[in-house]
PDB file of N, CA and C in Angstrom:
ATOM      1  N   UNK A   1     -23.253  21.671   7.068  1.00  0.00           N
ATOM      2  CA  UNK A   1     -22.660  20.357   7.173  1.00  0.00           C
ATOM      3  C   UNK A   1     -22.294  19.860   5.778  1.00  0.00           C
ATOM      4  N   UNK A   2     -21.393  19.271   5.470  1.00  0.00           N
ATOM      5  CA  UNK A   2     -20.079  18.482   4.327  1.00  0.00           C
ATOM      6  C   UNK A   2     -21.123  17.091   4.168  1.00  0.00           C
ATOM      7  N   UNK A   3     -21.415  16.905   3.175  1.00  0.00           N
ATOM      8  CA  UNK A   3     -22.245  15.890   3.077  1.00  0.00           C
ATOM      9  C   UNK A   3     -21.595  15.098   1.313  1.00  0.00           C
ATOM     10  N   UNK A   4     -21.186  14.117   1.863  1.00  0.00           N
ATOM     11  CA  UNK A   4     -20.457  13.362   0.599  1.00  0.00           C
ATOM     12  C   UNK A   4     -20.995  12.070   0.300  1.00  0.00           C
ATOM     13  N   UNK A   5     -21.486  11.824  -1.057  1.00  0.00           N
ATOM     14  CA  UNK A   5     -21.773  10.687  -1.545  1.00  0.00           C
ATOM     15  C   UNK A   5     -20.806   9.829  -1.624  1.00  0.00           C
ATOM     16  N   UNK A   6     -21.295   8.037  -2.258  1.00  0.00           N
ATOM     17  CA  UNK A   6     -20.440   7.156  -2.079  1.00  0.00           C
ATOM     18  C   UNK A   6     -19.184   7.562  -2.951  1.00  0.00           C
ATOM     19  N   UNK A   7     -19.896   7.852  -3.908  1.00  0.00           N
ATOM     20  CA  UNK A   7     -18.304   8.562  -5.527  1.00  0.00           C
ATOM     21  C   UNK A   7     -17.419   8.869  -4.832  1.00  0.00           C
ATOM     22  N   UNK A   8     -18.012  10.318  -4.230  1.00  0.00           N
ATOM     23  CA  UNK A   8     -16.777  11.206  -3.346  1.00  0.00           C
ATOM     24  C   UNK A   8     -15.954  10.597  -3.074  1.00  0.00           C
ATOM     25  N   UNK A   9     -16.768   9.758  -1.710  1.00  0.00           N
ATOM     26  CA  UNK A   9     -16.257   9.674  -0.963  1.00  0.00           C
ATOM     27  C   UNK A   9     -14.666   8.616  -1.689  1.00  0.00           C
ATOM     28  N   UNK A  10     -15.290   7.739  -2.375  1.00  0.00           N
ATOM     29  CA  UNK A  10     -14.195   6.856  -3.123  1.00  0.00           C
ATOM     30  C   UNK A  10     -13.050   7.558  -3.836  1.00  0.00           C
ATOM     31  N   UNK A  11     -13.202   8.675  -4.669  1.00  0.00           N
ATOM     32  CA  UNK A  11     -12.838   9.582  -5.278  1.00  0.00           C
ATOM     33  C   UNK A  11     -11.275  10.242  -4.497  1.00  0.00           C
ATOM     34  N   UNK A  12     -11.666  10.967  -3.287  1.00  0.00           N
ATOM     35  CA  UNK A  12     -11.284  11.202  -2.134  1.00  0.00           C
ATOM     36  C   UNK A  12     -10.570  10.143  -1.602  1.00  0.00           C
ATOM     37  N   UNK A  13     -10.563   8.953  -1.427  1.00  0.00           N
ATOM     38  CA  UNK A  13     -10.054   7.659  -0.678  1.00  0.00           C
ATOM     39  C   UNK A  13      -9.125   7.731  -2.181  1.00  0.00           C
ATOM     40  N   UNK A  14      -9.299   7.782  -2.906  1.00  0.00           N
ATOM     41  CA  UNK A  14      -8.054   7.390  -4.252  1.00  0.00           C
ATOM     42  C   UNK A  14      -6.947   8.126  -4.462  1.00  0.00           C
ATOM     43  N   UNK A  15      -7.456   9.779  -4.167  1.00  0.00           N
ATOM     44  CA  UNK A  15      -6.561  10.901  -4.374  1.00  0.00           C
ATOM     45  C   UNK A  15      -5.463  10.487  -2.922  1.00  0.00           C
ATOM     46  N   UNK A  16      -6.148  10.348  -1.642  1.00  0.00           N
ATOM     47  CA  UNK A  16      -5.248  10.203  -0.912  1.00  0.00           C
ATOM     48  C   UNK A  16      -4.596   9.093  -0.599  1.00  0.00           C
ATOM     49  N   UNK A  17      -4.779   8.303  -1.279  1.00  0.00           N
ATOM     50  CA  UNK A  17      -3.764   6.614  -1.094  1.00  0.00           C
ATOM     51  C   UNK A  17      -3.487   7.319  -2.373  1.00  0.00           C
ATOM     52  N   UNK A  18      -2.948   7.763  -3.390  1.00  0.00           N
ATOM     53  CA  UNK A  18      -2.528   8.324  -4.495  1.00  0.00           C
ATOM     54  C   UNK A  18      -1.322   9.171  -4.117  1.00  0.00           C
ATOM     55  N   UNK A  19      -1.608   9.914  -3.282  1.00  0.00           N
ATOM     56  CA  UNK A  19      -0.715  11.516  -2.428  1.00  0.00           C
ATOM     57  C   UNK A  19       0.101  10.390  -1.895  1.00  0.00           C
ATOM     58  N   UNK A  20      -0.232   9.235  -0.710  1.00  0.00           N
ATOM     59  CA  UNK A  20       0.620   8.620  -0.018  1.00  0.00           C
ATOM     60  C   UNK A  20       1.645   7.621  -0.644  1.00  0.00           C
ATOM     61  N   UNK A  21       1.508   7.346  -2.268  1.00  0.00           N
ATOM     62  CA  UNK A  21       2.124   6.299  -2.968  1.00  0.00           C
ATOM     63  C   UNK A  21       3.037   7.080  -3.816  1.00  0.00           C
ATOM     64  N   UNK A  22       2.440   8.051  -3.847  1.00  0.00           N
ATOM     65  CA  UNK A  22       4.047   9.416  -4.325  1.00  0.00           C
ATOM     66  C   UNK A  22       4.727   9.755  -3.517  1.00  0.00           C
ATOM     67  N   UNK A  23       4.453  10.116  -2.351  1.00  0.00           N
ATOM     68  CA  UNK A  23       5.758  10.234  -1.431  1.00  0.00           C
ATOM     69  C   UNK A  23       6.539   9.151  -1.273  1.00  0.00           C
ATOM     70  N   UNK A  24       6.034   8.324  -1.410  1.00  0.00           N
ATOM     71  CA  UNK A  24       6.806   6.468  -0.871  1.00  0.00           C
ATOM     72  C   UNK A  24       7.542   6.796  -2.350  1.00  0.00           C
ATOM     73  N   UNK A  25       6.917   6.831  -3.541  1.00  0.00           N
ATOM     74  CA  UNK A  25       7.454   6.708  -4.832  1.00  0.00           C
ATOM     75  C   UNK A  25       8.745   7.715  -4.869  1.00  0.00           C
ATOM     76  N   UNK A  26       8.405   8.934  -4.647  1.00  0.00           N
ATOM     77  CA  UNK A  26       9.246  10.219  -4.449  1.00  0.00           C
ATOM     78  C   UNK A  26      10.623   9.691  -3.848  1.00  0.00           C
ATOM     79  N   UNK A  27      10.135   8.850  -2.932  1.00  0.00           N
ATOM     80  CA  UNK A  27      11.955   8.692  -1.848  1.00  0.00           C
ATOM     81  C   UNK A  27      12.898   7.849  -2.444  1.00  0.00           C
ATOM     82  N   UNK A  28      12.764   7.264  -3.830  1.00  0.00           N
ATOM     83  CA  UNK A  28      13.604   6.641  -4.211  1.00  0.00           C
ATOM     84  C   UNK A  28      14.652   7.333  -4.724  1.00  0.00           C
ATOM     85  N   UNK A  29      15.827   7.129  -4.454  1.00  0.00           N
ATOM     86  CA  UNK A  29      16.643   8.017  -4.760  1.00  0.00           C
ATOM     87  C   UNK A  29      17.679   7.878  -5.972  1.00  0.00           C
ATOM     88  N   UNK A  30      17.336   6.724  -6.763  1.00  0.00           N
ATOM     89  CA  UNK A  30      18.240   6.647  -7.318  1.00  0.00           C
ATOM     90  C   UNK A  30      16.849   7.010  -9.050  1.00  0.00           C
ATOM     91  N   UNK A  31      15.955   7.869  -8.856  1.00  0.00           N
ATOM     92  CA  UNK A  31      15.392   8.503 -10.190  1.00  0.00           C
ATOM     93  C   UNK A  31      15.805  10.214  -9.702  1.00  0.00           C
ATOM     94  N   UNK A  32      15.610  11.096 -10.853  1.00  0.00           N
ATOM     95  CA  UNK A  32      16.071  12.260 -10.763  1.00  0.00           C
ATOM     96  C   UNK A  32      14.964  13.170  -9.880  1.00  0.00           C
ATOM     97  N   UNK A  33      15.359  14.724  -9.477  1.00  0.00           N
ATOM     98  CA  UNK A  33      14.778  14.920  -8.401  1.00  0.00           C
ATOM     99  C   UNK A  33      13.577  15.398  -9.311  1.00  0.00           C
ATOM    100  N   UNK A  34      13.497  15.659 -10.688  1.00  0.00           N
ATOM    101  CA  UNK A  34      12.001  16.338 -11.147  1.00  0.00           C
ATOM    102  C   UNK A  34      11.367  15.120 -11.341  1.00  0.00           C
ATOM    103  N   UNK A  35      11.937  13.690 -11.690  1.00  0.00           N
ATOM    104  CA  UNK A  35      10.744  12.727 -11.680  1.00  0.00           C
ATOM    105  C   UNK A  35      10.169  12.726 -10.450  1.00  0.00           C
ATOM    106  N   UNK A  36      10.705  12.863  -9.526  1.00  0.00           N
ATOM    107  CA  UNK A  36       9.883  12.718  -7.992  1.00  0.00           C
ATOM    108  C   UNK A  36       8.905  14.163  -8.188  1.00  0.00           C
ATOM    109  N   UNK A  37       9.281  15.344  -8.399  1.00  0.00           N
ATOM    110  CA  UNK A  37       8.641  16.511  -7.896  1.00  0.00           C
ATOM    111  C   UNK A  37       7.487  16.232  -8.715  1.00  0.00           C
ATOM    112  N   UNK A  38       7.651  15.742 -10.173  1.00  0.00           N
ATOM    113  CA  UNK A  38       6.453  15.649 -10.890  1.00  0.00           C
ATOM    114  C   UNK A  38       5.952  14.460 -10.339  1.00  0.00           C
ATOM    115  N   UNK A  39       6.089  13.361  -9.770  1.00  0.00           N
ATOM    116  CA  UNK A  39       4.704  12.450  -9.510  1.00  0.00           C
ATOM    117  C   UNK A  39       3.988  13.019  -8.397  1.00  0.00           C
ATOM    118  N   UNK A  40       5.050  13.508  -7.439  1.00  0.00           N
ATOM    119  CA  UNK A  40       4.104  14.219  -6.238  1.00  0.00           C
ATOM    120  C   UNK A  40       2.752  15.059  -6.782  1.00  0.00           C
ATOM    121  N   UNK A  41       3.511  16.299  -7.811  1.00  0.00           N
ATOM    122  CA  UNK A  41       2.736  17.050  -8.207  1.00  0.00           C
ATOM    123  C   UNK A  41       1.175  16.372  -8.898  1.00  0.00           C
ATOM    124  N   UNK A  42       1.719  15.265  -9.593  1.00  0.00           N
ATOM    125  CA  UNK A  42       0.725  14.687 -10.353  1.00  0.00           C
ATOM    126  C   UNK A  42      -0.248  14.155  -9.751  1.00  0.00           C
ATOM    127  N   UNK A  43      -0.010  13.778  -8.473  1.00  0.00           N
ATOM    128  CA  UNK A  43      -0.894  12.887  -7.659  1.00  0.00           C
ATOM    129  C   UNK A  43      -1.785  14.074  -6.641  1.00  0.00           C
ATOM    130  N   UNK A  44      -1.599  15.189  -7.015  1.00  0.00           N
ATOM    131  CA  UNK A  44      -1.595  16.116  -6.434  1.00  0.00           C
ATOM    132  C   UNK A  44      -2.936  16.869  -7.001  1.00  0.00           C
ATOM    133  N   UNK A  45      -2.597  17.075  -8.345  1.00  0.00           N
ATOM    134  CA  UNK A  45      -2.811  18.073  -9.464  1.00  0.00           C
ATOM    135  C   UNK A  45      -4.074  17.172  -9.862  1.00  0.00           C
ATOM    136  N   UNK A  46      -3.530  15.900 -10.733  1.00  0.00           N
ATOM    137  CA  UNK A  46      -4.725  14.926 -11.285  1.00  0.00           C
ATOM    138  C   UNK A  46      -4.893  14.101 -10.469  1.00  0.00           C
ATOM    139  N   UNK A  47      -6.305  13.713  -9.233  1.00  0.00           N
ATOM    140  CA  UNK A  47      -6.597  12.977  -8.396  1.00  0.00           C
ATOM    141  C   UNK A  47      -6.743  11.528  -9.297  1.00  0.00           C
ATOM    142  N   UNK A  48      -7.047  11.240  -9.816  1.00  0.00           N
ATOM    143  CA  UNK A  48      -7.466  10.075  -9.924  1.00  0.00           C
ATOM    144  C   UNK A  48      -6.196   9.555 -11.277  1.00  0.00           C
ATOM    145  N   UNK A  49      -6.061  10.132 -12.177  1.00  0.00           N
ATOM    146  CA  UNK A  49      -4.872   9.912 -13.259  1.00  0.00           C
ATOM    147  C   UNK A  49      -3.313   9.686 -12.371  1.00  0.00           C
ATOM    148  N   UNK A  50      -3.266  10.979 -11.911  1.00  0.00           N
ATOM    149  CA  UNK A  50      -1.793  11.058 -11.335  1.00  0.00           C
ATOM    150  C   UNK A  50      -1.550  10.306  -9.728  1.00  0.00           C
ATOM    151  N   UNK A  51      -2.526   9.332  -9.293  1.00  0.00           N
ATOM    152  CA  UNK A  51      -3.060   8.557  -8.084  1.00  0.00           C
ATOM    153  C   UNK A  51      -2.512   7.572  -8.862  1.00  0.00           C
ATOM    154  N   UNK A  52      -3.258   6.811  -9.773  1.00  0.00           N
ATOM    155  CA  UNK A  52      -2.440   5.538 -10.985  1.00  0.00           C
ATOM    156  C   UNK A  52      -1.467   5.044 -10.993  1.00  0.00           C
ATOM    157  N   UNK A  53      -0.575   6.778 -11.155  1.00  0.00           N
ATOM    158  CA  UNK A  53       0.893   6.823 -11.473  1.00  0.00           C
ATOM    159  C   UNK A  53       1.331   6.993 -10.467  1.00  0.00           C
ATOM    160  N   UNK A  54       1.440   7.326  -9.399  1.00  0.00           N
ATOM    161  CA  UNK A  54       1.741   7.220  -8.392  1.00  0.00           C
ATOM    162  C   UNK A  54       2.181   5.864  -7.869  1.00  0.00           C
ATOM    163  N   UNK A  55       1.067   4.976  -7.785  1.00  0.00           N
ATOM    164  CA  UNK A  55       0.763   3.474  -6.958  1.00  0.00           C
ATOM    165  C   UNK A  55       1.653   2.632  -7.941  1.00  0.00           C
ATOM    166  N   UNK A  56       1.615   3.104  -9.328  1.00  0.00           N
ATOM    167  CA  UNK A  56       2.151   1.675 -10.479  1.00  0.00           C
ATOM    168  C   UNK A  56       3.862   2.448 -10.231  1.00  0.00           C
ATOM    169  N   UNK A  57       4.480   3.462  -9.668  1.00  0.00           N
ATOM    170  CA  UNK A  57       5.444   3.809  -9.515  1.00  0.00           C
ATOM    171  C   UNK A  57       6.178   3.062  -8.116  1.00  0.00           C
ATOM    172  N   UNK A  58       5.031   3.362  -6.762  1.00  0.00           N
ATOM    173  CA  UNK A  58       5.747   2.664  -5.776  1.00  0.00           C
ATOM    174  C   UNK A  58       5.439   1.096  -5.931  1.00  0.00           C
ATOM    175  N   UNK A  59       4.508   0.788  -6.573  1.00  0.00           N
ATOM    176  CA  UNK A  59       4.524  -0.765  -6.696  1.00  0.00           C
ATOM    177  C   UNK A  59       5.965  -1.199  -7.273  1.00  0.00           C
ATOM    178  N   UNK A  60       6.612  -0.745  -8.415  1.00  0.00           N
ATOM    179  CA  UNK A  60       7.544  -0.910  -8.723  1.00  0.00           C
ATOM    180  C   UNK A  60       8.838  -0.925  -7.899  1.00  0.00           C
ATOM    181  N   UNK A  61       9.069   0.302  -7.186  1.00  0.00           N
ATOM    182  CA  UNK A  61      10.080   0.527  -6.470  1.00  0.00           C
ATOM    183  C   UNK A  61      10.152  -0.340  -5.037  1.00  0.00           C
ATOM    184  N   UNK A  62       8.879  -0.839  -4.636  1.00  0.00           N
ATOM    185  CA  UNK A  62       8.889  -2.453  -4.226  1.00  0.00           C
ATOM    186  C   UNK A  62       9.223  -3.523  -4.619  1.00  0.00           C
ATOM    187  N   UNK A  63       9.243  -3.575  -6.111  1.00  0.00           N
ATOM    188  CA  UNK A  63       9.651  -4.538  -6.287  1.00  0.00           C
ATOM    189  C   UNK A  63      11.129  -4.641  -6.408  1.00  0.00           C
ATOM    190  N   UNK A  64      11.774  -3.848  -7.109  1.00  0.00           N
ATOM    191  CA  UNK A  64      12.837  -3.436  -7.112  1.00  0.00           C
ATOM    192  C   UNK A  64      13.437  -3.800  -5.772  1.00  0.00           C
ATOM    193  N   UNK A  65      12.965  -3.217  -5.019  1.00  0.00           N
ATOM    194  CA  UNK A  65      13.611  -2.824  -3.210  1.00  0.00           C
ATOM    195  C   UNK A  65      13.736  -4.604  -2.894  1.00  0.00           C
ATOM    196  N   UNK A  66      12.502  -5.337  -3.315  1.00  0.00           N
ATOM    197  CA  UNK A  66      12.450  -6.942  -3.155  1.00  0.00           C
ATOM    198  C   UNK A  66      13.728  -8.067  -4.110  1.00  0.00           C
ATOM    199  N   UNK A  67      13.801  -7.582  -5.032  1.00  0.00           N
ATOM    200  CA  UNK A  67      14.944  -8.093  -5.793  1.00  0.00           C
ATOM    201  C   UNK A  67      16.122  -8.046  -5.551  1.00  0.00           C
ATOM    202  N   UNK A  68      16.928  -6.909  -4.786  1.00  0.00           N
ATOM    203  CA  UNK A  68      17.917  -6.051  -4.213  1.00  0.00           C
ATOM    204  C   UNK A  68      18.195  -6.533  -3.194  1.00  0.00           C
ATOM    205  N   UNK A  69      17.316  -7.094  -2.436  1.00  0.00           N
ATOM    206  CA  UNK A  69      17.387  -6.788  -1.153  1.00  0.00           C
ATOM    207  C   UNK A  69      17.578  -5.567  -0.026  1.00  0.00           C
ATOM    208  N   UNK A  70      17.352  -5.592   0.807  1.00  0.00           N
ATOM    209  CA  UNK A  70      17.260  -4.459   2.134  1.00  0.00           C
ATOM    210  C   UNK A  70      19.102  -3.909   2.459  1.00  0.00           C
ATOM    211  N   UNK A  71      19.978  -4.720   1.902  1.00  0.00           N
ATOM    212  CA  UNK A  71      21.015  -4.110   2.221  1.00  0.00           C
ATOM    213  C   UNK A  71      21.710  -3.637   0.963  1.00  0.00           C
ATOM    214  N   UNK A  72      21.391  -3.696  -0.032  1.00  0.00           N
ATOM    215  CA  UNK A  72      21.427  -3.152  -1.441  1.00  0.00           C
ATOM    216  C   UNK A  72      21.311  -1.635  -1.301  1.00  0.00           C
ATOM    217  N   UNK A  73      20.448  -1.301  -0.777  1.00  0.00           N
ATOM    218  CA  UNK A  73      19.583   0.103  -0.546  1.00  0.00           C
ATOM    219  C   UNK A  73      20.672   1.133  -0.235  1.00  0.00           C
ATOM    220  N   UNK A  74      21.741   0.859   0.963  1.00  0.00           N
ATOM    221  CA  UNK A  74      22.296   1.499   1.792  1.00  0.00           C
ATOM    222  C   UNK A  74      23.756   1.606   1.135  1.00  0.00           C
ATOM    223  N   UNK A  75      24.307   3.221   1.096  1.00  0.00           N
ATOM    224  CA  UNK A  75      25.538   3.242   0.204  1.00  0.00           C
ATOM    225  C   UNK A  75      26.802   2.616   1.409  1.00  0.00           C
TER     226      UNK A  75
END
């Protein structure tokens, strides 16, 4: 049996809200396609560093998306 302390377990909860804030980050389409491949990777590679960069990336591209508006987005 898999037996995980509180760290882990937090650790684990960071890497993967990290993984999920690079793909959101990744779909913006108007950065180049290796900035996306590298945050994926990063969030990937460094759990807790490249998780950071990840979240302070889609936080941004929210905001962005909020300034723009929803029909901005669409060519």
């Amino acid at each position: 049996m898999l037996a995980l302390n509180p760290g882990e377990v937090l650790v684990l909860t960071v890497w993967a809200v990290g993984l999920a804030c690079a793909v959101y980050a990744a779909g913006d389409r108007r950065t180049s396609p290796a900035r996306r491949v590298v945050t994926v990777l990063m969030a990937f590679l460094l759990p807790v560093l490249g998780s950071f960069l990840a979240a302070v990336l889609a936080v941004q591209r929210l905001r962005s998306r909020r300034r723009a508006g929803p029909d901005a987005a669409t060519p």
